[in-house]
CSV table of C-alpha atoms and ligand atoms in Angstrom, one decimal:
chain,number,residue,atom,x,y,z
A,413,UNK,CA,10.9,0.7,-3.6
A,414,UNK,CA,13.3,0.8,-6.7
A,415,UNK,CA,14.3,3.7,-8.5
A,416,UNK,CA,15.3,5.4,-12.3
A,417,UNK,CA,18.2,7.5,-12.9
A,418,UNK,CA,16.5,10.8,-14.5
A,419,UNK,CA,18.2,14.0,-15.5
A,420,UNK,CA,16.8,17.2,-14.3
A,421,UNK,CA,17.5,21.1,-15.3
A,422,UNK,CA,16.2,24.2,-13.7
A,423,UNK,CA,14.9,27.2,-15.1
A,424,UNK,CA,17.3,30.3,-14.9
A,425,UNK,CA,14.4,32.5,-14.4
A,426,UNK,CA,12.2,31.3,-12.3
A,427,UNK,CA,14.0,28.1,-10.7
A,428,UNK,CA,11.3,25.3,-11.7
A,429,UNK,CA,12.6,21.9,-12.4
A,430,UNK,CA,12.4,20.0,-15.8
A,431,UNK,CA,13.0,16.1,-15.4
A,432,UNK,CA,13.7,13.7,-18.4
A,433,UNK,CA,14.0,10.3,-18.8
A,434,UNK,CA,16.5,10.8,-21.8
A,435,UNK,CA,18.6,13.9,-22.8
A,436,UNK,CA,17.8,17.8,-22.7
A,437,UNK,CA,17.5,19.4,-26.3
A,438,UNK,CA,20.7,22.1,-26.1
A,439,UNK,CA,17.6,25.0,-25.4
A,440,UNK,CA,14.5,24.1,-23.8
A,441,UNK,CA,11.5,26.4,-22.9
A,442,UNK,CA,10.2,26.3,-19.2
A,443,UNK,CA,7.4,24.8,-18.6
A,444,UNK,CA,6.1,27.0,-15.8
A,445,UNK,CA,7.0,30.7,-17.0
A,446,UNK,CA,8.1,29.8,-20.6
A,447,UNK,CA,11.2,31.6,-20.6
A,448,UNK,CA,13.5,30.0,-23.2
A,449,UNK,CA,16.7,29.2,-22.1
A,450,UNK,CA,19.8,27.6,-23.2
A,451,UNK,CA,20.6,24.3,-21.3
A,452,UNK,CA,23.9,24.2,-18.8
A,453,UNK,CA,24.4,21.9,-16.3
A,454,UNK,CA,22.5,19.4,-16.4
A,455,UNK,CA,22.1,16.9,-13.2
A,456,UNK,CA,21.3,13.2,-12.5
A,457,UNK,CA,18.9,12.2,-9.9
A,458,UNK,CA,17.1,9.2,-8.6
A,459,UNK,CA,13.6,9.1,-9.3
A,460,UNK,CA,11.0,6.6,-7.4
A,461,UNK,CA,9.6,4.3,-10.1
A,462,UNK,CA,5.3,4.8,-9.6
A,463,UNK,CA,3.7,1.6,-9.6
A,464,UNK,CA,1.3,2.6,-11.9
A,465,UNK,CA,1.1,4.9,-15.1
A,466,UNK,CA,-1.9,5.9,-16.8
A,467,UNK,CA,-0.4,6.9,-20.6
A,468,UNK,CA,-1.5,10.0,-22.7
A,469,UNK,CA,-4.8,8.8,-25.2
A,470,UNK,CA,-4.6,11.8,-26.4
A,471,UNK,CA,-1.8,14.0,-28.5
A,472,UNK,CA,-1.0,17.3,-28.1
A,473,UNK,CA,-3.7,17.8,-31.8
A,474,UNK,CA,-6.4,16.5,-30.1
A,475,UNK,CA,-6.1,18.6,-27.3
A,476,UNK,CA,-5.5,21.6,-29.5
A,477,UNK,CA,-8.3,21.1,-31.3
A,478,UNK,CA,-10.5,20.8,-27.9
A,479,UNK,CA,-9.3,24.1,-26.8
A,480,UNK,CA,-10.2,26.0,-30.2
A,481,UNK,CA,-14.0,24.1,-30.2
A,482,UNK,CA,-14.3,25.5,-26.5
A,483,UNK,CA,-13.0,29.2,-27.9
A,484,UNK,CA,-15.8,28.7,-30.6
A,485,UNK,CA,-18.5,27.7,-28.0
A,486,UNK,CA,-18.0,29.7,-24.8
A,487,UNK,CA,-20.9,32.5,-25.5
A,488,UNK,CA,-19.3,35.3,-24.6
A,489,UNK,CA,-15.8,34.4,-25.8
A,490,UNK,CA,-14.1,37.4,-28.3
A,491,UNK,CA,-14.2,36.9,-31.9
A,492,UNK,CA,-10.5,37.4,-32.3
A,493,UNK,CA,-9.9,35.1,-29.7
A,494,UNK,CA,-7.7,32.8,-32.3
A,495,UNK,CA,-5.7,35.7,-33.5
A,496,UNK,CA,-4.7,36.4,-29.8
A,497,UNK,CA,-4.4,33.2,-28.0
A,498,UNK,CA,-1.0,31.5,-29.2
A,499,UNK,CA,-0.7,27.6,-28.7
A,500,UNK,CA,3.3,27.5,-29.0
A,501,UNK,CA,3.2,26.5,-25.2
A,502,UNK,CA,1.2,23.5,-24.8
A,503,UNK,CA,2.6,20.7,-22.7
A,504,UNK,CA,2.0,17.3,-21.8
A,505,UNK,CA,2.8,16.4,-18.3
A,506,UNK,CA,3.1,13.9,-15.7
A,507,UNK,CA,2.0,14.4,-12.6
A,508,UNK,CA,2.7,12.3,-9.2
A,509,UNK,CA,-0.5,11.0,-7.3
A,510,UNK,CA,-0.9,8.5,-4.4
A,511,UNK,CA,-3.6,6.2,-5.6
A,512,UNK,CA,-5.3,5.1,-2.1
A,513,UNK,CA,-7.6,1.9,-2.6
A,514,UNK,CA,-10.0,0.7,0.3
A,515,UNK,CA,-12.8,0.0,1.8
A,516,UNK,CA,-14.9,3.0,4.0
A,517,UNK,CA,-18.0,2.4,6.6
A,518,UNK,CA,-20.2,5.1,7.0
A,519,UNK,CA,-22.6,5.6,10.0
A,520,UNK,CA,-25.2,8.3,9.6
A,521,UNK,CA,-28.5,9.8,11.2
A,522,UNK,CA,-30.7,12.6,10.6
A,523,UNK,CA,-34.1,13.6,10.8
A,524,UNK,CA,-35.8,12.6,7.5
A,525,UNK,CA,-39.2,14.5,6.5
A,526,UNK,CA,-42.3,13.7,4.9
A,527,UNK,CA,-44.9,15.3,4.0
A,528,UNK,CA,-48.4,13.9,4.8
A,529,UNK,CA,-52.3,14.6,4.3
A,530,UNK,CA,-54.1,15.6,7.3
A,531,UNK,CA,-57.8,15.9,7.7
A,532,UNK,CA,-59.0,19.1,9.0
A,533,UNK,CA,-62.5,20.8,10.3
A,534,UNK,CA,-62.9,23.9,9.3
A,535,UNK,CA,-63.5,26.7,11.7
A,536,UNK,CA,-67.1,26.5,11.9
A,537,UNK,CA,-67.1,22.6,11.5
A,538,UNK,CA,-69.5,22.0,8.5
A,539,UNK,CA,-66.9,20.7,6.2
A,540,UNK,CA,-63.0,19.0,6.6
A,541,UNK,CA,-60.5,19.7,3.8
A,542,UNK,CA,-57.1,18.4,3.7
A,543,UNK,CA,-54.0,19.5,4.8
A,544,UNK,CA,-50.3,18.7,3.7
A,545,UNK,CA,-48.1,18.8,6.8
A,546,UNK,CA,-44.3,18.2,7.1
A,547,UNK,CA,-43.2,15.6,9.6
A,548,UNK,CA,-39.6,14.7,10.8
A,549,UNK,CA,-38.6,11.5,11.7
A,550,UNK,CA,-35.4,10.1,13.3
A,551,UNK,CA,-33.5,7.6,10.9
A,552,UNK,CA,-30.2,5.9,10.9
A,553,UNK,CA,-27.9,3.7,8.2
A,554,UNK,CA,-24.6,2.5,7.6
A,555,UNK,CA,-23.0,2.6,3.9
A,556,UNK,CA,-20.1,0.7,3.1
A,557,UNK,CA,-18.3,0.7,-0.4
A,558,UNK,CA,-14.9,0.1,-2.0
A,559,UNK,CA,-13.1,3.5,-2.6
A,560,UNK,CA,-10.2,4.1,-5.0
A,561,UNK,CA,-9.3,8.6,-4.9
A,562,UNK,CA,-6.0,9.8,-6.1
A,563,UNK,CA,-4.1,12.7,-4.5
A,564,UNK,CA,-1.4,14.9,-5.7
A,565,UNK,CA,2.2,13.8,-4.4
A,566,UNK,CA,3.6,17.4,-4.4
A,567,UNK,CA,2.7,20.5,-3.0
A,568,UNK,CA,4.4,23.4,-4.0
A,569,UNK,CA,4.8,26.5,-6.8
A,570,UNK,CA,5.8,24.2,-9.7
A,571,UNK,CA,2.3,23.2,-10.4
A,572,UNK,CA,-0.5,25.7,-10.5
A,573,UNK,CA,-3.1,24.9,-7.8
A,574,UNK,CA,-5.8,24.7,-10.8
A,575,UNK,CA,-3.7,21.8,-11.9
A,576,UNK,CA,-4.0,20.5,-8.6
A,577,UNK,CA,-7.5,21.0,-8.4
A,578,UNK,CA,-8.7,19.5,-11.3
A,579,UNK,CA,-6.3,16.3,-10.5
A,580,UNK,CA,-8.6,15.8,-7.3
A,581,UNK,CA,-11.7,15.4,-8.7
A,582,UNK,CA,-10.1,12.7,-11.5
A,583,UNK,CA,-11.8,8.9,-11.9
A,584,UNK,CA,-8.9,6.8,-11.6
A,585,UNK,CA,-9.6,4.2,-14.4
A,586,UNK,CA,-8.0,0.8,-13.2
A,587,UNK,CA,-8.4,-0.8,-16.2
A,588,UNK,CA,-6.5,1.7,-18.3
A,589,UNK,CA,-3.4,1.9,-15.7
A,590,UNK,CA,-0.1,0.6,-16.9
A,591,UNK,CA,2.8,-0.9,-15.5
A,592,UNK,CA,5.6,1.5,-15.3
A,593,UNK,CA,7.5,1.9,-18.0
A,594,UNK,CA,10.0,4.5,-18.9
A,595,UNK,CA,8.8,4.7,-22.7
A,596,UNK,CA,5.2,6.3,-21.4
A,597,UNK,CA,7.9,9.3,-19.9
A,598,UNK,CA,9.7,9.7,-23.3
A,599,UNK,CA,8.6,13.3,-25.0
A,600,UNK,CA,6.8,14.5,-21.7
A,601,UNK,CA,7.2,16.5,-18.6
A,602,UNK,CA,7.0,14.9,-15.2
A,603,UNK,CA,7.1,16.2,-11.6
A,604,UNK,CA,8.8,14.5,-8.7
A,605,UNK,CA,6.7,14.0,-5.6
A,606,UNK,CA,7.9,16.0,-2.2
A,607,UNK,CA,5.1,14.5,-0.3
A,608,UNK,CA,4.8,11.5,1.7
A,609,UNK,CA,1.9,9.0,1.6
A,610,UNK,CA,0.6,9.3,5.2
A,611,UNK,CA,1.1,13.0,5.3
A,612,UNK,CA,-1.1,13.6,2.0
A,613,UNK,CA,-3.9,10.6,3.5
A,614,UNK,CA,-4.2,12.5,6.4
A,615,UNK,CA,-4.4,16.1,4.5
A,616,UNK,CA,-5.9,15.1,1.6
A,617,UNK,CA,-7.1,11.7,1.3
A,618,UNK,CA,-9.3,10.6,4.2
A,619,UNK,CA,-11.4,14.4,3.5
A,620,UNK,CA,-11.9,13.1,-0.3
A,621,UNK,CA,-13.1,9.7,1.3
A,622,UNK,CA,-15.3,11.5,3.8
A,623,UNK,CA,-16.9,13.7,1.0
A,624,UNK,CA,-17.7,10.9,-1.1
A,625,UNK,CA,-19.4,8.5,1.9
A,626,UNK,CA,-21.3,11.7,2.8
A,627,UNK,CA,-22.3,11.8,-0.7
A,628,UNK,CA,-23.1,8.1,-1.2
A,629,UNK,CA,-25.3,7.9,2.3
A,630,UNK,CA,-27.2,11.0,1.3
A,631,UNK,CA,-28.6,9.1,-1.3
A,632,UNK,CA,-29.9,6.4,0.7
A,633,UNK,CA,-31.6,8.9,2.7
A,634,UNK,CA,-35.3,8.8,2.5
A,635,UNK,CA,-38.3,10.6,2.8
A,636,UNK,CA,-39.1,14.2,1.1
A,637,UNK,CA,-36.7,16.1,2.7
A,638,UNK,CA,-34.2,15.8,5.9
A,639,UNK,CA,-32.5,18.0,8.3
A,640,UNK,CA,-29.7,17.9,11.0
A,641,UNK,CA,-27.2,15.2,9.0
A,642,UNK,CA,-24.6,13.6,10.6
A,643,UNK,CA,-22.5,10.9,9.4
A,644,UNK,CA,-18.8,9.5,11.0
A,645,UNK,CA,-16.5,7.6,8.6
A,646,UNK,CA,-14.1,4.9,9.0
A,647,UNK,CA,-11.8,3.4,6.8
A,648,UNK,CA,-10.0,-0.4,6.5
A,649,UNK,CA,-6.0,-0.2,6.5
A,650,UNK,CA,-5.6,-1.0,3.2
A,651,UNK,CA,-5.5,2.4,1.8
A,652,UNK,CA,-1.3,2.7,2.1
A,653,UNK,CA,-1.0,4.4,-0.6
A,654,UNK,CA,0.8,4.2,-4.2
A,655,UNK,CA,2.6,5.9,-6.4
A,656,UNK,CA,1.2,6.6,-9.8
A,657,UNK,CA,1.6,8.8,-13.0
A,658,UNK,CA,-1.4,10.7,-14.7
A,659,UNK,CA,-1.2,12.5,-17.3
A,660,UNK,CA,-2.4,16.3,-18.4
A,661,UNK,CA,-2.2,18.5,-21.0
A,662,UNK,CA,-2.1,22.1,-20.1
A,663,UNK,CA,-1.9,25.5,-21.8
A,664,UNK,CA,-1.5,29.0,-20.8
A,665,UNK,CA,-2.2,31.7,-22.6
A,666,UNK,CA,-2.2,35.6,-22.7
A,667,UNK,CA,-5.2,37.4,-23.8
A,668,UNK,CA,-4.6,41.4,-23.6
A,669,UNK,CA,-2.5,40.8,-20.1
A,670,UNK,CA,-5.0,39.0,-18.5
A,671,UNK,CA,-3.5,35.2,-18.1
A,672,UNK,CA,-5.6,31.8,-18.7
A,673,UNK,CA,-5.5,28.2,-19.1
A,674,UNK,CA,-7.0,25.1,-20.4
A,675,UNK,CA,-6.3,21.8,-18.6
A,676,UNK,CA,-7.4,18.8,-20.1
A,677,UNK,CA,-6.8,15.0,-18.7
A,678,UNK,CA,-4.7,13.3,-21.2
A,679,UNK,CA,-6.7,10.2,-21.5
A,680,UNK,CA,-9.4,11.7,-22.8
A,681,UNK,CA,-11.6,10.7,-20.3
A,682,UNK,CA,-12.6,14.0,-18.3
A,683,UNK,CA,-13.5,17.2,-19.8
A,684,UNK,CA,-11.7,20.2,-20.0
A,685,UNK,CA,-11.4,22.9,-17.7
A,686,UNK,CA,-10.3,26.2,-18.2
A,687,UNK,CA,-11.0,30.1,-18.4
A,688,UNK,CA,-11.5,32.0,-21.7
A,689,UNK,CA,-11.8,36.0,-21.6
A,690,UNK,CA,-14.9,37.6,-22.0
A,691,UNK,CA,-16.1,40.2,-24.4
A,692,UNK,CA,-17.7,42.9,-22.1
A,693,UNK,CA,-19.1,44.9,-24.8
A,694,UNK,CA,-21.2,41.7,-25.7
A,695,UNK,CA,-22.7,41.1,-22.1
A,696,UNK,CA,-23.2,45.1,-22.1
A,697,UNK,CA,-25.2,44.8,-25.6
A,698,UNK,CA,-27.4,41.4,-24.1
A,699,UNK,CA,-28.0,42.9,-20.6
A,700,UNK,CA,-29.1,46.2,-21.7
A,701,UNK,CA,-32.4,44.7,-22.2
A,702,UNK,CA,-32.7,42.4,-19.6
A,703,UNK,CA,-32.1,45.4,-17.4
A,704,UNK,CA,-34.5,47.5,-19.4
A,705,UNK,CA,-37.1,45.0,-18.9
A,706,UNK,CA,-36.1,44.6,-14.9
A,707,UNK,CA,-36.9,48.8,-14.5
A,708,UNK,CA,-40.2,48.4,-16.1
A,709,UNK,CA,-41.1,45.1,-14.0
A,710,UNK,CA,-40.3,47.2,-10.9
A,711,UNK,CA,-42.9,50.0,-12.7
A,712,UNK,CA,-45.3,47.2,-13.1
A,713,UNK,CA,-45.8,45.9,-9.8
A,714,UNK,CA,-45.7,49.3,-8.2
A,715,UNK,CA,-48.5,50.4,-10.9
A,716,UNK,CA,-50.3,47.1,-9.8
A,717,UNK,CA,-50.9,48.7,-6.4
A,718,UNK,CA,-52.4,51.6,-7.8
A,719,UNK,CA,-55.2,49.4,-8.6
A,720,UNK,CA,-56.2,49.6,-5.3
A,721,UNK,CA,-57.4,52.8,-5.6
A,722,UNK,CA,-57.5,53.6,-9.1
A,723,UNK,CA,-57.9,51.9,-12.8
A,724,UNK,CA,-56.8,49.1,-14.5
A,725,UNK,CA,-55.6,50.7,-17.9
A,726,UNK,CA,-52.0,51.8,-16.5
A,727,UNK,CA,-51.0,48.2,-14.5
A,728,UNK,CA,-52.2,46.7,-17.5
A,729,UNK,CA,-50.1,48.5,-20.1
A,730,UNK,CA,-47.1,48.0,-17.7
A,731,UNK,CA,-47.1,44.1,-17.5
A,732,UNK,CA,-47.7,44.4,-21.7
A,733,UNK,CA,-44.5,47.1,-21.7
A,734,UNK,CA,-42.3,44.4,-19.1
A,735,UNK,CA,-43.7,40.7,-21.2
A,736,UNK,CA,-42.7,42.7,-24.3
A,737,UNK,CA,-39.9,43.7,-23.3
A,738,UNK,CA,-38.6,40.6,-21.7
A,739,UNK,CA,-39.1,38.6,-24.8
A,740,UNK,CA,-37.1,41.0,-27.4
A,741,UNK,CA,-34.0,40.9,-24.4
A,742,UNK,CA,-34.4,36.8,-25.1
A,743,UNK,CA,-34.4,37.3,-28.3
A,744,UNK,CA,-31.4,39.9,-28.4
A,745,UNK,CA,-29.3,37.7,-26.5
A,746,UNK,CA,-30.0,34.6,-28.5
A,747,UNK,CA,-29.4,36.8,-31.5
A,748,UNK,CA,-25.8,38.2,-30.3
A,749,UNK,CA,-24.4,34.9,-28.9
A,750,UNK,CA,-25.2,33.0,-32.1
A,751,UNK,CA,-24.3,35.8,-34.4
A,752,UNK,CA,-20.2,35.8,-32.3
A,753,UNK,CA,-20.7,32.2,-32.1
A,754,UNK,CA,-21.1,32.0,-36.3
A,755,UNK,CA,-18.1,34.1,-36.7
A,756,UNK,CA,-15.9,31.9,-34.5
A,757,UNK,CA,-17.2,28.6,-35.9
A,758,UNK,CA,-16.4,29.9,-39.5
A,759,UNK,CA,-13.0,30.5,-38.2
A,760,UNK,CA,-12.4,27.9,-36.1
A,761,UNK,CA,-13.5,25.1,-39.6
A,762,UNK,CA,-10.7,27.3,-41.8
A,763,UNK,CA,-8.3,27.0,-38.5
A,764,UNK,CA,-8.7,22.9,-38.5
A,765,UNK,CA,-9.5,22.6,-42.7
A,766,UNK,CA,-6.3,24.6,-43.2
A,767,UNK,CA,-4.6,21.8,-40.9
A,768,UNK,CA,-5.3,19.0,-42.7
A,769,UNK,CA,-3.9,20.2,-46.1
B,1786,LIG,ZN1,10.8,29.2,-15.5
C-alpha cells in the first residue's frame, strides 16, 4: 500500500474537509455548505493511492447543460425555474469506493406455477368445457456468475447519502478504469475513505451481491408464476477488495427555500438523478379535471344500480357525462404540460445559443 502527500483545509463553518493534490486558491468555497472562506492553515496528509481511477468524460458544460434539458423536461417543473436555480456551485468530485471482484453461487428453490387446461363435466354431464387451473410445483437451481459491485469507502456527513446512493447502484466499467495517476485529481474534489474493506464487504458488499444473485436466479425461474422463494448465496475469496476513484458531478441548488440536487456520474455513462420543484398551481389546474371526472364516475356506477329498478336514460347519460369528461382532463393535462414545457424549451435554446456566442 503506498501513499501521496495531499494537502487538506477545513471549512470554518461547517468543518468539512477539502483535499488537493496541488495548492489551495488563497479563498475557496466549500463544497458541502458553500460558504466562502478565506484559506489559513493549510495541512499535509498522507493519502492511500486507489488502484484504480475511473477519469471525468464529462466537463463541468456537459453536465450543466444536462441539468437545464432535465429543468426543460420535468412536466411539472416552474417556468422560471432558470431564473431561480443558480449553477455557481457545481463540483466535480472524487469519491473513494472498494471495487470487490468475484465469483458468487447461488442455491435457490421455490414453488413454480403453471397454469393448465382441465377438462370438466358440467353439472348435469351432457357437455365438458375447459378449465384453466393453477398448479405449483417444487423446483430448485444453482446460478453462478462473476460479480464486480463497488461500495462507498466513507461513511459520514461530508457526502450527502443521495450521493451515496446513487454510487451504489453504478456499473463499474473495467475497461474505462485507469491507473492512478495524480493528474486525473488536478482541478477536482476528492474524499478520503474512513472505512475499511472488510467492514464495508460485510455492511455493504455481500447485501449488493446477494441482491443481484437473487435477481439473476429469478430469472431462471420458470413456469407462469412462483411463490415461497428462497435462495442462499455464497461467494469465492477473491472479493478483497480495492480501492478506486469514481467520479460525480453534483449540484445543489435553492429554489424558494426548499433545497435540491442533480448528481450526475462523471463518465457519462449513467443518467442523472436529481429533484426539481414542482409547480403546484399546475398539478391543481391538470387534476381539477381528473378529479371532476372521478366524482361523476362514482355518480355513474351508483346510477348504474338504479337500473335495477328503474330506466336506462339517467346511467346512460352518466357514463356519457364521466367518458366526456375523462377525455377533456387528458386533453387538459396534455395541453398544460406542453404549453410550460414550450416556454422552458424556448428558454432553455436562448440559455445554451447565448453560450456559444
Ligand atoms: Zn462548509
Amino acid at each position: 500500500m503506498s501513499s501521496i502527500q495531499i494537502k487538506q483545509i477545513k471549512c470554518p463553518e461547517c468543518g468539512g474537509q477539502a483535499n488537493s493534490i496541488g495548492l489551495f486558491s488563497s479563498s475557496k468555497k466549500c463544497v458541502y455548505c458553500h460558504t466562502e472562506f478565506v484559506v489559513t492553515g493549510t495541512m499535509e496528509k498522507e493519502m492511500e493511492v486507489p488502484e484504480r481511477i475511473l477519469p471525468f468524460n464529462t466537463n463541468r458544460e456537459d453536465f450543466e447543460k444536462e441539468v437545464l434539458t432535465l429543468f426543460a423536461q420535468e412536466p411539472y417543473a416552474p417556468n422560471d425555474i432558470f431564473d431561480f436555480a443558480a449553477f455557481k456551485d457545481i463540483d466535480g468530485v472524487f469519491l473513494p469506493m472498494y471495487l470487490y471482484e468475484g465469483k458468487y453461487e447461488c442455491s435457490w428453490n421455490c414453488s413454480v406455477g403453471y397454469y393448465e387446461n382441465e377438462v370438466v363435466a358440467s353439472s348435469d354431464g351432457k357437455s365438458v368445457k375447459n378449465k384453466q387451473v393453477l398448479r405449483y410445483r417444487p423446483q430448485s437451481g444453482t446460478t453462478k456468475r462473476d460479480f464486480a459491485i463497488v461500495c462507498a469507502a466513507y461513511e459520514g456527513e461530508e457526502i450527502k447519502p443521495e450521493l451515496i446512493e446513487y454510487a451504489r447502484a453504478l456499473y463499474y466499467d473495467r475497461d474505462a478504469a485507469k491507473s492512478f495517476d495524480e493528474k486525473y485529481l488536478e482541478d477536482y474534489d476528492f474524499v478520503l475513505h474512513n472505512l475499511d474493506k472488510e467492514y464495508t464487504w460485510d455492511k455493504y458488499g455481500i447485501n449488493s451481491v446477494k441482491y443481484i444473485a437473487e435477481q439473476d436466479s429469478l430469472e431462471q425461474v420458470p413456469g407462469d408464476t412462483y411463490k415461497d422463494f428462497r435462495c442462499s448465496v455464497s461467494t469465492d475469496e477473491k472479493h478483497k477488495g480495492r480501492l478506486v476513484f469514481l467520479p460525480f458531478w453534483m449540484v445543489y441548488y435553492d429554489y424558494n427555500n426548499e433545497q435540491h440536487y442533480v448528481i450526475m456520474d462523471g463518465t457519462g455513462k449513467s443518467g442523472l438523478t436529481g429533484s426539481t420543484p414542482i409547480d403546484e398551481e399546475r398539478v391543481k389546474a391538470v387534476n381539477k379535471w381528473h378529479d371532476l371526472a372521478k366524482y361523476v364516475k362514482w355518480g355513474a356506477w351508483a346510477s348504474l344500480i338504479a337500473i335495477l329498478w328503474w330506466v336506462w336514460g339517467i346511467p346512460l347519460v352518466a357514463w356519457l357525462a364521466y367518458f366526456s369528461i375523462k377525455f377533456y382532463a387528458k386533453f387538459n393535462e396534455n395541453k398544460i404540460i406542453k404549453e410550460n414545457k414550450k416556454i422552458r424549451e424556448t428558454k432553455l435554446k436562448e440559455i445554451l445559443d447565448g453560450g456559444n456566442n
